[in-house]
PDB file of C-alpha atoms in Angstrom:
ATOM      1  CA  UNK A   1       0.000   0.000   0.000  1.00 47.00           C
ATOM      2  CA  UNK A   2       1.242   3.519  -0.759  1.00 63.00           C
ATOM      3  CA  UNK A   3       2.377   5.584   2.211  1.00 89.00           C
ATOM      4  CA  UNK A   4      -0.482   7.458   3.833  1.00 95.00           C
ATOM      5  CA  UNK A   5      -0.276  10.978   5.255  1.00 96.00           C
ATOM      6  CA  UNK A   6      -3.052  12.349   7.480  1.00 96.00           C
ATOM      7  CA  UNK A   7      -3.217  16.141   7.740  1.00 96.00           C
ATOM      8  CA  UNK A   8      -5.157  17.953  10.449  1.00 95.00           C
ATOM      9  CA  UNK A   9      -5.401  21.763  10.403  1.00 93.00           C
ATOM     10  CA  UNK A  10      -5.842  22.975  13.971  1.00 92.00           C
ATOM     11  CA  UNK A  11      -6.247  26.291  15.716  1.00 91.00           C
ATOM     12  CA  UNK A  12      -6.602  26.058  19.498  1.00 89.00           C
ATOM     13  CA  UNK A  13      -7.973  22.505  19.225  1.00 89.00           C
ATOM     14  CA  UNK A  14      -5.863  21.074  22.065  1.00 88.00           C
ATOM     15  CA  UNK A  15      -8.863  19.696  23.945  1.00 88.00           C
ATOM     16  CA  UNK A  16     -10.029  17.745  20.900  1.00 90.00           C
ATOM     17  CA  UNK A  17      -6.564  16.621  19.795  1.00 92.00           C
ATOM     18  CA  UNK A  18      -5.815  15.103  23.191  1.00 91.00           C
ATOM     19  CA  UNK A  19      -8.480  12.455  22.527  1.00 90.00           C
ATOM     20  CA  UNK A  20      -8.331  12.384  18.731  1.00 93.00           C
ATOM     21  CA  UNK A  21      -4.621  11.739  18.122  1.00 94.00           C
ATOM     22  CA  UNK A  22      -4.404   8.452  20.093  1.00 93.00           C
ATOM     23  CA  UNK A  23      -7.531   7.180  18.333  1.00 93.00           C
ATOM     24  CA  UNK A  24      -6.078   8.219  14.996  1.00 94.00           C
ATOM     25  CA  UNK A  25      -2.796   6.428  15.700  1.00 93.00           C
ATOM     26  CA  UNK A  26      -4.689   3.312  16.726  1.00 93.00           C
ATOM     27  CA  UNK A  27      -6.824   3.374  13.568  1.00 93.00           C
ATOM     28  CA  UNK A  28      -3.865   4.025  11.200  1.00 93.00           C
ATOM     29  CA  UNK A  29      -0.669   2.944  13.003  1.00 92.00           C
ATOM     30  CA  UNK A  30       1.526   3.125   9.879  1.00 91.00           C
ATOM     31  CA  UNK A  31       0.356   6.542   8.689  1.00 93.00           C
ATOM     32  CA  UNK A  32       2.275   9.797   8.799  1.00 94.00           C
ATOM     33  CA  UNK A  33       0.232  12.200  10.949  1.00 95.00           C
ATOM     34  CA  UNK A  34       0.784  15.930  10.549  1.00 95.00           C
ATOM     35  CA  UNK A  35      -0.971  18.528  12.691  1.00 95.00           C
ATOM     36  CA  UNK A  36      -0.703  21.988  11.147  1.00 95.00           C
ATOM     37  CA  UNK A  37      -0.884  24.418  14.071  1.00 93.00           C
ATOM     38  CA  UNK A  38      -2.449  27.582  12.671  1.00 91.00           C
ATOM     39  CA  UNK A  39      -1.076  30.029  15.239  1.00 89.00           C
ATOM     40  CA  UNK A  40      -2.605  28.309  18.272  1.00 90.00           C
ATOM     41  CA  UNK A  41      -2.217  29.867  21.719  1.00 89.00           C
ATOM     42  CA  UNK A  42      -3.116  26.714  23.660  1.00 88.00           C
ATOM     43  CA  UNK A  43      -1.122  23.509  24.302  1.00 89.00           C
ATOM     44  CA  UNK A  44      -1.508  22.079  20.788  1.00 91.00           C
ATOM     45  CA  UNK A  45       2.243  21.651  20.251  1.00 91.00           C
ATOM     46  CA  UNK A  46       2.771  19.889  23.600  1.00 92.00           C
ATOM     47  CA  UNK A  47      -0.117  17.514  22.875  1.00 93.00           C
ATOM     48  CA  UNK A  48       1.342  16.639  19.474  1.00 92.00           C
ATOM     49  CA  UNK A  49       4.755  15.974  21.032  1.00 91.00           C
ATOM     50  CA  UNK A  50       3.226  13.726  23.687  1.00 90.00           C
ATOM     51  CA  UNK A  51       1.297  11.814  21.008  1.00 90.00           C
ATOM     52  CA  UNK A  52       4.404  11.402  18.840  1.00 88.00           C
ATOM     53  CA  UNK A  53       3.015  13.173  15.781  1.00 91.00           C
ATOM     54  CA  UNK A  54       4.519  15.923  13.633  1.00 90.00           C
ATOM     55  CA  UNK A  55       3.414  19.489  14.275  1.00 93.00           C
ATOM     56  CA  UNK A  56       3.938  22.323  11.801  1.00 92.00           C
ATOM     57  CA  UNK A  57       3.519  25.581  13.676  1.00 90.00           C
ATOM     58  CA  UNK A  58       2.739  28.999  12.223  1.00 89.00           C
ATOM     59  CA  UNK A  59       3.778  32.147  14.118  1.00 88.00           C
ATOM     60  CA  UNK A  60       0.314  33.573  13.462  1.00 90.00           C
ATOM     61  CA  UNK A  61      -3.023  32.390  12.067  1.00 90.00           C
ATOM     62  CA  UNK A  62      -3.040  32.160   8.271  1.00 90.00           C
ATOM     63  CA  UNK A  63      -6.365  30.387   7.814  1.00 89.00           C
ATOM     64  CA  UNK A  64      -7.692  26.860   7.398  1.00 89.00           C
ATOM     65  CA  UNK A  65      -6.845  26.680   3.706  1.00 91.00           C
ATOM     66  CA  UNK A  66      -3.312  27.907   4.336  1.00 93.00           C
ATOM     67  CA  UNK A  67      -2.859  25.116   6.887  1.00 94.00           C
ATOM     68  CA  UNK A  68      -4.057  22.576   4.325  1.00 95.00           C
ATOM     69  CA  UNK A  69      -1.550  23.848   1.766  1.00 95.00           C
ATOM     70  CA  UNK A  70       1.338  23.751   4.233  1.00 95.00           C
ATOM     71  CA  UNK A  71       0.425  20.236   5.277  1.00 95.00           C
ATOM     72  CA  UNK A  72       0.106  19.028   1.679  1.00 95.00           C
ATOM     73  CA  UNK A  73       3.564  20.385   0.833  1.00 95.00           C
ATOM     74  CA  UNK A  74       5.165  18.769   3.877  1.00 94.00           C
ATOM     75  CA  UNK A  75       3.485  15.369   3.570  1.00 94.00           C
ATOM     76  CA  UNK A  76       5.521  12.475   2.173  1.00 92.00           C
ATOM     77  CA  UNK A  77       2.629  10.121   1.452  1.00 93.00           C
ATOM     78  CA  UNK A  78       1.273   9.200  -1.961  1.00 95.00           C
ATOM     79  CA  UNK A  79      -2.232   9.436  -0.501  1.00 96.00           C
ATOM     80  CA  UNK A  80      -3.392  12.363   1.636  1.00 97.00           C
ATOM     81  CA  UNK A  81      -6.275  12.306   4.096  1.00 97.00           C
ATOM     82  CA  UNK A  82      -7.565  15.649   5.358  1.00 96.00           C
ATOM     83  CA  UNK A  83      -9.707  15.773   8.482  1.00 94.00           C
ATOM     84  CA  UNK A  84     -10.697  18.450  10.970  1.00 89.00           C
ATOM     85  CA  UNK A  85      -8.818  18.669  14.236  1.00 87.00           C
ATOM     86  CA  UNK A  86     -11.922  19.519  16.268  1.00 85.00           C
ATOM     87  CA  UNK A  87     -13.069  15.954  16.922  1.00 85.00           C
ATOM     88  CA  UNK A  88     -15.957  15.890  14.431  1.00 88.00           C
ATOM     89  CA  UNK A  89     -14.518  13.155  12.222  1.00 91.00           C
ATOM     90  CA  UNK A  90     -14.227   9.500  13.179  1.00 91.00           C
ATOM     91  CA  UNK A  91     -10.749   8.054  12.420  1.00 93.00           C
ATOM     92  CA  UNK A  92     -12.360   4.682  11.681  1.00 93.00           C
ATOM     93  CA  UNK A  93     -13.921   6.180   8.538  1.00 94.00           C
ATOM     94  CA  UNK A  94     -10.481   6.606   6.959  1.00 95.00           C
ATOM     95  CA  UNK A  95     -10.430   2.929   5.963  1.00 95.00           C
ATOM     96  CA  UNK A  96     -13.732   3.382   4.127  1.00 95.00           C
ATOM     97  CA  UNK A  97     -12.409   6.435   2.261  1.00 96.00           C
ATOM     98  CA  UNK A  98      -9.258   4.578   1.230  1.00 96.00           C
ATOM     99  CA  UNK A  99     -11.239   1.547   0.120  1.00 95.00           C
ATOM    100  CA  UNK A 100     -13.281   3.753  -2.213  1.00 95.00           C
ATOM    101  CA  UNK A 101     -10.130   5.502  -3.423  1.00 95.00           C
ATOM    102  CA  UNK A 102      -8.669   2.139  -4.439  1.00 94.00           C
ATOM    103  CA  UNK A 103     -11.632   1.621  -6.774  1.00 95.00           C
ATOM    104  CA  UNK A 104     -10.168   4.112  -9.255  1.00 94.00           C
ATOM    105  CA  UNK A 105     -11.163   7.490  -7.821  1.00 96.00           C
ATOM    106  CA  UNK A 106      -8.776  10.417  -7.346  1.00 96.00           C
ATOM    107  CA  UNK A 107     -10.740  12.042  -4.521  1.00 97.00           C
ATOM    108  CA  UNK A 108     -13.153  10.516  -2.009  1.00 97.00           C
ATOM    109  CA  UNK A 109     -15.154  12.832   0.244  1.00 95.00           C
ATOM    110  CA  UNK A 110     -16.900  11.994   3.494  1.00 93.00           C
ATOM    111  CA  UNK A 111     -20.488  13.190   2.949  1.00 91.00           C
ATOM    112  CA  UNK A 112     -22.307  14.261   6.113  1.00 87.00           C
ATOM    113  CA  UNK A 113     -25.988  13.563   6.651  1.00 79.00           C
ATOM    114  CA  UNK A 114     -28.459  16.203   7.869  1.00 65.00           C
ATOM    115  CA  UNK A 115     -27.991  15.240  11.537  1.00 59.00           C
ATOM    116  CA  UNK A 116     -24.285  16.022  11.224  1.00 58.00           C
ATOM    117  CA  UNK A 117     -24.806  19.628  10.102  1.00 59.00           C
ATOM    118  CA  UNK A 118     -23.750  22.366  12.527  1.00 57.00           C
ATOM    119  CA  UNK A 119     -27.180  23.985  12.843  1.00 58.00           C
ATOM    120  CA  UNK A 120     -30.147  24.496  10.533  1.00 64.00           C
ATOM    121  CA  UNK A 121     -28.618  27.539   8.828  1.00 66.00           C
ATOM    122  CA  UNK A 122     -25.429  25.713   7.897  1.00 67.00           C
ATOM    123  CA  UNK A 123     -27.454  22.708   6.767  1.00 69.00           C
ATOM    124  CA  UNK A 124     -29.627  24.811   4.443  1.00 77.00           C
ATOM    125  CA  UNK A 125     -26.566  26.632   3.057  1.00 75.00           C
ATOM    126  CA  UNK A 126     -24.761  23.342   2.371  1.00 77.00           C
ATOM    127  CA  UNK A 127     -27.857  21.955   0.664  1.00 82.00           C
ATOM    128  CA  UNK A 128     -27.915  24.976  -1.669  1.00 82.00           C
ATOM    129  CA  UNK A 129     -24.203  24.601  -2.417  1.00 81.00           C
ATOM    130  CA  UNK A 130     -24.627  20.895  -3.183  1.00 85.00           C
ATOM    131  CA  UNK A 131     -27.575  21.553  -5.507  1.00 86.00           C
ATOM    132  CA  UNK A 132     -25.759  24.307  -7.396  1.00 83.00           C
ATOM    133  CA  UNK A 133     -22.557  22.283  -7.741  1.00 83.00           C
ATOM    134  CA  UNK A 134     -24.560  19.300  -8.996  1.00 86.00           C
ATOM    135  CA  UNK A 135     -26.250  21.467 -11.643  1.00 83.00           C
ATOM    136  CA  UNK A 136     -22.949  23.028 -12.688  1.00 81.00           C
ATOM    137  CA  UNK A 137     -20.924  19.832 -12.982  1.00 82.00           C
ATOM    138  CA  UNK A 138     -23.603  17.374 -14.080  1.00 83.00           C
ATOM    139  CA  UNK A 139     -22.440  15.019 -11.319  1.00 86.00           C
ATOM    140  CA  UNK A 140     -24.082  14.361  -7.971  1.00 88.00           C
ATOM    141  CA  UNK A 141     -22.307  16.410  -5.291  1.00 89.00           C
ATOM    142  CA  UNK A 142     -23.313  14.990  -1.929  1.00 89.00           C
ATOM    143  CA  UNK A 143     -21.264  17.327   0.290  1.00 90.00           C
ATOM    144  CA  UNK A 144     -19.363  20.209  -1.282  1.00 87.00           C
ATOM    145  CA  UNK A 145     -17.947  21.687   1.934  1.00 85.00           C
ATOM    146  CA  UNK A 146     -16.857  18.570   3.839  1.00 89.00           C
ATOM    147  CA  UNK A 147     -13.285  18.797   5.130  1.00 89.00           C
ATOM    148  CA  UNK A 148     -12.954  15.019   5.479  1.00 94.00           C
ATOM    149  CA  UNK A 149     -11.472  13.644   2.273  1.00 95.00           C
ATOM    150  CA  UNK A 150      -8.830  11.329   0.811  1.00 96.00           C
ATOM    151  CA  UNK A 151      -6.929  12.275  -2.354  1.00 97.00           C
ATOM    152  CA  UNK A 152      -3.974  11.218  -4.450  1.00 96.00           C
ATOM    153  CA  UNK A 153      -1.194  13.606  -3.453  1.00 95.00           C
ATOM    154  CA  UNK A 154       0.100  14.329  -6.945  1.00 94.00           C
ATOM    155  CA  UNK A 155      -3.362  15.273  -8.198  1.00 94.00           C
ATOM    156  CA  UNK A 156      -4.125  17.482  -5.181  1.00 95.00           C
ATOM    157  CA  UNK A 157      -0.846  19.394  -5.412  1.00 94.00           C
ATOM    158  CA  UNK A 158      -1.708  20.454  -8.960  1.00 91.00           C
ATOM    159  CA  UNK A 159      -4.282  22.845  -7.517  1.00 90.00           C
ATOM    160  CA  UNK A 160      -2.491  24.269  -4.466  1.00 91.00           C
ATOM    161  CA  UNK A 161      -2.160  27.612  -6.261  1.00 87.00           C
ATOM    162  CA  UNK A 162      -5.965  27.783  -6.570  1.00 84.00           C
ATOM    163  CA  UNK A 163      -6.773  27.072  -2.928  1.00 88.00           C
ATOM    164  CA  UNK A 164      -7.744  30.074  -0.782  1.00 85.00           C
ATOM    165  CA  UNK A 165      -6.271  30.614   2.667  1.00 86.00           C
ATOM    166  CA  UNK A 166      -9.725  30.703   4.242  1.00 78.00           C
ATOM    167  CA  UNK A 167     -12.451  28.141   4.846  1.00 71.00           C
ATOM    168  CA  UNK A 168     -13.490  27.329   1.277  1.00 78.00           C
ATOM    169  CA  UNK A 169     -10.662  24.976   0.299  1.00 87.00           C
ATOM    170  CA  UNK A 170     -13.068  21.953   0.083  1.00 90.00           C
ATOM    171  CA  UNK A 171     -15.228  23.769  -2.465  1.00 87.00           C
ATOM    172  CA  UNK A 172     -12.276  24.880  -4.558  1.00 87.00           C
ATOM    173  CA  UNK A 173     -10.547  21.494  -4.591  1.00 91.00           C
ATOM    174  CA  UNK A 174     -13.752  19.599  -5.420  1.00 91.00           C
ATOM    175  CA  UNK A 175     -14.640  21.835  -8.357  1.00 87.00           C
ATOM    176  CA  UNK A 176     -11.041  21.741  -9.595  1.00 87.00           C
ATOM    177  CA  UNK A 177     -11.090  17.933  -9.638  1.00 91.00           C
ATOM    178  CA  UNK A 178     -14.391  17.878 -11.529  1.00 89.00           C
ATOM    179  CA  UNK A 179     -13.114  20.481 -14.026  1.00 84.00           C
ATOM    180  CA  UNK A 180      -9.974  18.416 -14.643  1.00 86.00           C
ATOM    181  CA  UNK A 181     -11.928  15.163 -15.169  1.00 88.00           C
ATOM    182  CA  UNK A 182     -10.455  13.545 -12.056  1.00 93.00           C
ATOM    183  CA  UNK A 183     -13.114  11.158 -10.699  1.00 95.00           C
ATOM    184  CA  UNK A 184     -14.672  12.099  -7.351  1.00 95.00           C
ATOM    185  CA  UNK A 185     -16.738   9.820  -5.087  1.00 95.00           C
ATOM    186  CA  UNK A 186     -18.671  10.275  -1.852  1.00 95.00           C
ATOM    187  CA  UNK A 187     -18.868   8.012   1.189  1.00 95.00           C
ATOM    188  CA  UNK A 188     -21.630   8.658   3.774  1.00 93.00           C
ATOM    189  CA  UNK A 189     -20.312   9.558   7.230  1.00 90.00           C
ATOM    190  CA  UNK A 190     -21.754  10.788  10.488  1.00 85.00           C
ATOM    191  CA  UNK A 191     -19.906  13.728  12.033  1.00 79.00           C
ATOM    192  CA  UNK A 192     -19.965  14.360  15.778  1.00 73.00           C
ATOM    193  CA  UNK A 193     -20.411  17.702  17.471  1.00 67.00           C
ATOM    194  CA  UNK A 194     -17.133  19.575  17.513  1.00 57.00           C
ATOM    195  CA  UNK A 195     -15.145  19.950  20.744  1.00 60.00           C
ATOM    196  CA  UNK A 196     -14.991  23.589  21.804  1.00 50.00           C
ATOM    197  CA  UNK A 197     -16.182  26.690  19.981  1.00 57.00           C
ATOM    198  CA  UNK A 198     -16.328  27.012  16.206  1.00 52.00           C
ATOM    199  CA  UNK A 199     -13.977  29.506  14.523  1.00 49.00           C
ATOM    200  CA  UNK A 200     -16.615  30.319  11.895  1.00 51.00           C
ATOM    201  CA  UNK A 201     -18.358  33.651  12.539  1.00 51.00           C
ATOM    202  CA  UNK A 202     -21.931  33.601  11.149  1.00 48.00           C
ATOM    203  CA  UNK A 203     -21.996  37.210   9.896  1.00 51.00           C
ATOM    204  CA  UNK A 204     -18.431  37.607   8.633  1.00 57.00           C
ATOM    205  CA  UNK A 205     -18.083  34.130   7.185  1.00 56.00           C
ATOM    206  CA  UNK A 206     -21.693  34.136   5.972  1.00 57.00           C
ATOM    207  CA  UNK A 207     -20.688  36.751   3.400  1.00 67.00           C
ATOM    208  CA  UNK A 208     -17.688  34.635   2.434  1.00 66.00           C
ATOM    209  CA  UNK A 209     -19.824  31.540   2.012  1.00 63.00           C
ATOM    210  CA  UNK A 210     -22.214  33.553  -0.161  1.00 63.00           C
ATOM    211  CA  UNK A 211     -19.265  34.256  -2.457  1.00 73.00           C
ATOM    212  CA  UNK A 212     -18.663  30.507  -2.658  1.00 70.00           C
ATOM    213  CA  UNK A 213     -21.803  30.243  -4.791  1.00 67.00           C
ATOM    214  CA  UNK A 214     -20.205  32.445  -7.442  1.00 73.00           C
ATOM    215  CA  UNK A 215     -16.844  30.734  -7.026  1.00 72.00           C
ATOM    216  CA  UNK A 216     -18.468  27.364  -7.734  1.00 71.00           C
ATOM    217  CA  UNK A 217     -19.589  28.602 -11.129  1.00 71.00           C
ATOM    218  CA  UNK A 218     -16.458  30.497 -12.077  1.00 74.00           C
ATOM    219  CA  UNK A 219     -14.170  27.604 -11.121  1.00 72.00           C
ATOM    220  CA  UNK A 220     -16.034  25.068 -13.221  1.00 74.00           C
ATOM    221  CA  UNK A 221     -17.600  26.859 -16.188  1.00 78.00           C
ATOM    222  CA  UNK A 222     -18.184  30.627 -16.002  1.00 84.00           C
ATOM    223  CA  UNK A 223     -20.515  30.647 -19.011  1.00 84.00           C
ATOM    224  CA  UNK A 224     -22.993  28.508 -17.077  1.00 83.00           C
ATOM    225  CA  UNK A 225     -23.354  31.497 -14.746  1.00 83.00           C
ATOM    226  CA  UNK A 226     -22.970  34.406 -17.153  1.00 90.00           C
ATOM    227  CA  UNK A 227     -25.074  33.042 -20.039  1.00 91.00           C
ATOM    228  CA  UNK A 228     -28.319  32.766 -17.981  1.00 91.00           C
ATOM    229  CA  UNK A 229     -27.643  36.217 -16.481  1.00 92.00           C
ATOM    230  CA  UNK A 230     -27.172  37.614 -19.987  1.00 95.00           C
ATOM    231  CA  UNK A 231     -30.378  35.943 -21.170  1.00 95.00           C
ATOM    232  CA  UNK A 232     -32.242  37.425 -18.202  1.00 96.00           C
ATOM    233  CA  UNK A 233     -31.107  40.958 -19.044  1.00 95.00           C
ATOM    234  CA  UNK A 234     -32.072  40.440 -22.683  1.00 96.00           C
ATOM    235  CA  UNK A 235     -35.509  39.115 -21.708  1.00 96.00           C
ATOM    236  CA  UNK A 236     -36.110  42.028 -19.318  1.00 95.00           C
ATOM    237  CA  UNK A 237     -35.164  44.433 -22.095  1.00 94.00           C
ATOM    238  CA  UNK A 238     -37.668  42.803 -24.438  1.00 95.00           C
ATOM    239  CA  UNK A 239     -40.428  42.860 -21.825  1.00 94.00           C
ATOM    240  CA  UNK A 240     -39.758  46.509 -21.039  1.00 93.00           C
ATOM    241  CA  UNK A 241     -39.743  47.386 -24.767  1.00 92.00           C
ATOM    242  CA  UNK A 242     -43.043  45.591 -25.305  1.00 92.00           C
ATOM    243  CA  UNK A 243     -44.597  47.511 -22.401  1.00 90.00           C
ATOM    244  CA  UNK A 244     -43.318  50.940 -23.459  1.00 91.00           C
ATOM    245  CA  UNK A 245     -44.197  50.320 -27.126  1.00 88.00           C
ATOM    246  CA  UNK A 246     -47.789  49.413 -26.253  1.00 88.00           C
ATOM    247  CA  UNK A 247     -48.190  52.298 -23.790  1.00 86.00           C
ATOM    248  CA  UNK A 248     -46.099  55.095 -25.331  1.00 83.00           C
ATOM    249  CA  UNK A 249     -45.303  53.742 -28.792  1.00 84.00           C
ATOM    250  CA  UNK A 250     -41.536  54.185 -28.371  1.00 85.00           C
ATOM    251  CA  UNK A 251     -38.260  52.539 -27.386  1.00 87.00           C
ATOM    252  CA  UNK A 252     -36.899  53.746 -24.040  1.00 86.00           C
ATOM    253  CA  UNK A 253     -33.330  54.030 -22.776  1.00 90.00           C
ATOM    254  CA  UNK A 254     -33.997  51.348 -20.143  1.00 92.00           C
ATOM    255  CA  UNK A 255     -34.598  48.667 -22.768  1.00 93.00           C
ATOM    256  CA  UNK A 256     -31.432  49.684 -24.621  1.00 93.00           C
ATOM    257  CA  UNK A 257     -29.487  49.622 -21.334  1.00 94.00           C
ATOM    258  CA  UNK A 258     -30.685  46.105 -20.530  1.00 95.00           C
ATOM    259  CA  UNK A 259     -29.803  44.824 -24.001  1.00 95.00           C
ATOM    260  CA  UNK A 260     -26.362  46.406 -23.677  1.00 96.00           C
ATOM    261  CA  UNK A 261     -25.936  44.770 -20.277  1.00 95.00           C
ATOM    262  CA  UNK A 262     -26.884  41.412 -21.806  1.00 96.00           C
ATOM    263  CA  UNK A 263     -24.128  41.737 -24.416  1.00 96.00           C
ATOM    264  CA  UNK A 264     -21.539  42.903 -21.870  1.00 96.00           C
ATOM    265  CA  UNK A 265     -22.340  40.110 -19.399  1.00 94.00           C
ATOM    266  CA  UNK A 266     -22.143  37.499 -22.150  1.00 94.00           C
ATOM    267  CA  UNK A 267     -18.767  38.814 -23.346  1.00 94.00           C
ATOM    268  CA  UNK A 268     -17.452  38.786 -19.778  1.00 92.00           C
ATOM    269  CA  UNK A 269     -18.558  35.166 -19.577  1.00 89.00           C
ATOM    270  CA  UNK A 270     -16.644  34.321 -22.743  1.00 90.00           C
ATOM    271  CA  UNK A 271     -13.474  35.972 -21.424  1.00 90.00           C
ATOM    272  CA  UNK A 272     -13.882  34.224 -18.055  1.00 87.00           C
ATOM    273  CA  UNK A 273     -14.276  30.887 -19.831  1.00 84.00           C
ATOM    274  CA  UNK A 274     -10.969  31.438 -21.618  1.00 85.00           C
ATOM    275  CA  UNK A 275      -9.235  32.420 -18.375  1.00 83.00           C
ATOM    276  CA  UNK A 276     -10.578  29.293 -16.689  1.00 79.00           C
ATOM    277  CA  UNK A 277      -9.222  27.169 -19.535  1.00 77.00           C
ATOM    278  CA  UNK A 278      -5.783  28.750 -19.026  1.00 76.00           C
ATOM    279  CA  UNK A 279      -5.892  27.958 -15.304  1.00 72.00           C
ATOM    280  CA  UNK A 280      -6.346  24.279 -16.101  1.00 69.00           C
ATOM    281  CA  UNK A 281      -3.932  24.285 -19.044  1.00 64.00           C
ATOM    282  CA  UNK A 282      -1.798  21.584 -17.390  1.00 58.00           C
ATOM    283  CA  UNK A 283      -4.663  19.141 -17.883  1.00 47.00           C
ATOM    284  CA  UNK A 284      -3.971  18.881 -21.616  1.00 44.00           C
TER     285      UNK A 284
END
């Protein structure tokens, strides 16, 4: 079996790691375990030392995605498993992810059920993301934002330059794999309640997660977002022209403005599509 590296981004997750790391070592005794300490101020480093696992420490917090990138660069395994350091993920599920990976997939994601969602709001948001990603890619996306996943290291490192430093690395990596025709599979999992307080702030990160919706489209195929928007502007222009022609017998500036917007939006979509193709030029 290829060498396995397990990467856990962690920021002040000492309480969870104290229980998680021994269980992880028991479940995967031969694996390389790397905890990426994202500027923690608790005893994360001491806990890692006591557990006999590697700890990459940052002098300050750079973000969850930045921790993932640092861990992926440092890992020596041919297969990488990413899991949260807050105690939500069961180490016993790693074997199931790897088993699916061996069936010919390049990425296998642990898909959470509704009971595993961190609140109704997060559950609804994730459902919307999954639906949109499914429509964009033409493949069933069971959990777009899950941080529990197994990937082939060489494939994952191709997209490190695309990954953000924040919380949306799962979205970016999933869409990048779909765009590059690397097969992705989902394995149902049940996630526990996290240990301690979440680092996600509903208001601040809610705006960021809203931007994920647009990032989903622009990462995979921008025209699938811009073409419908262009068609909508064109249709509104036609409706407005029909109304003003019947009422006043003339063409108004508003209809012309909407038609112009339709053309501009469509051209932006075409340019974005070309830029996206350049981003994935190494796939050829």
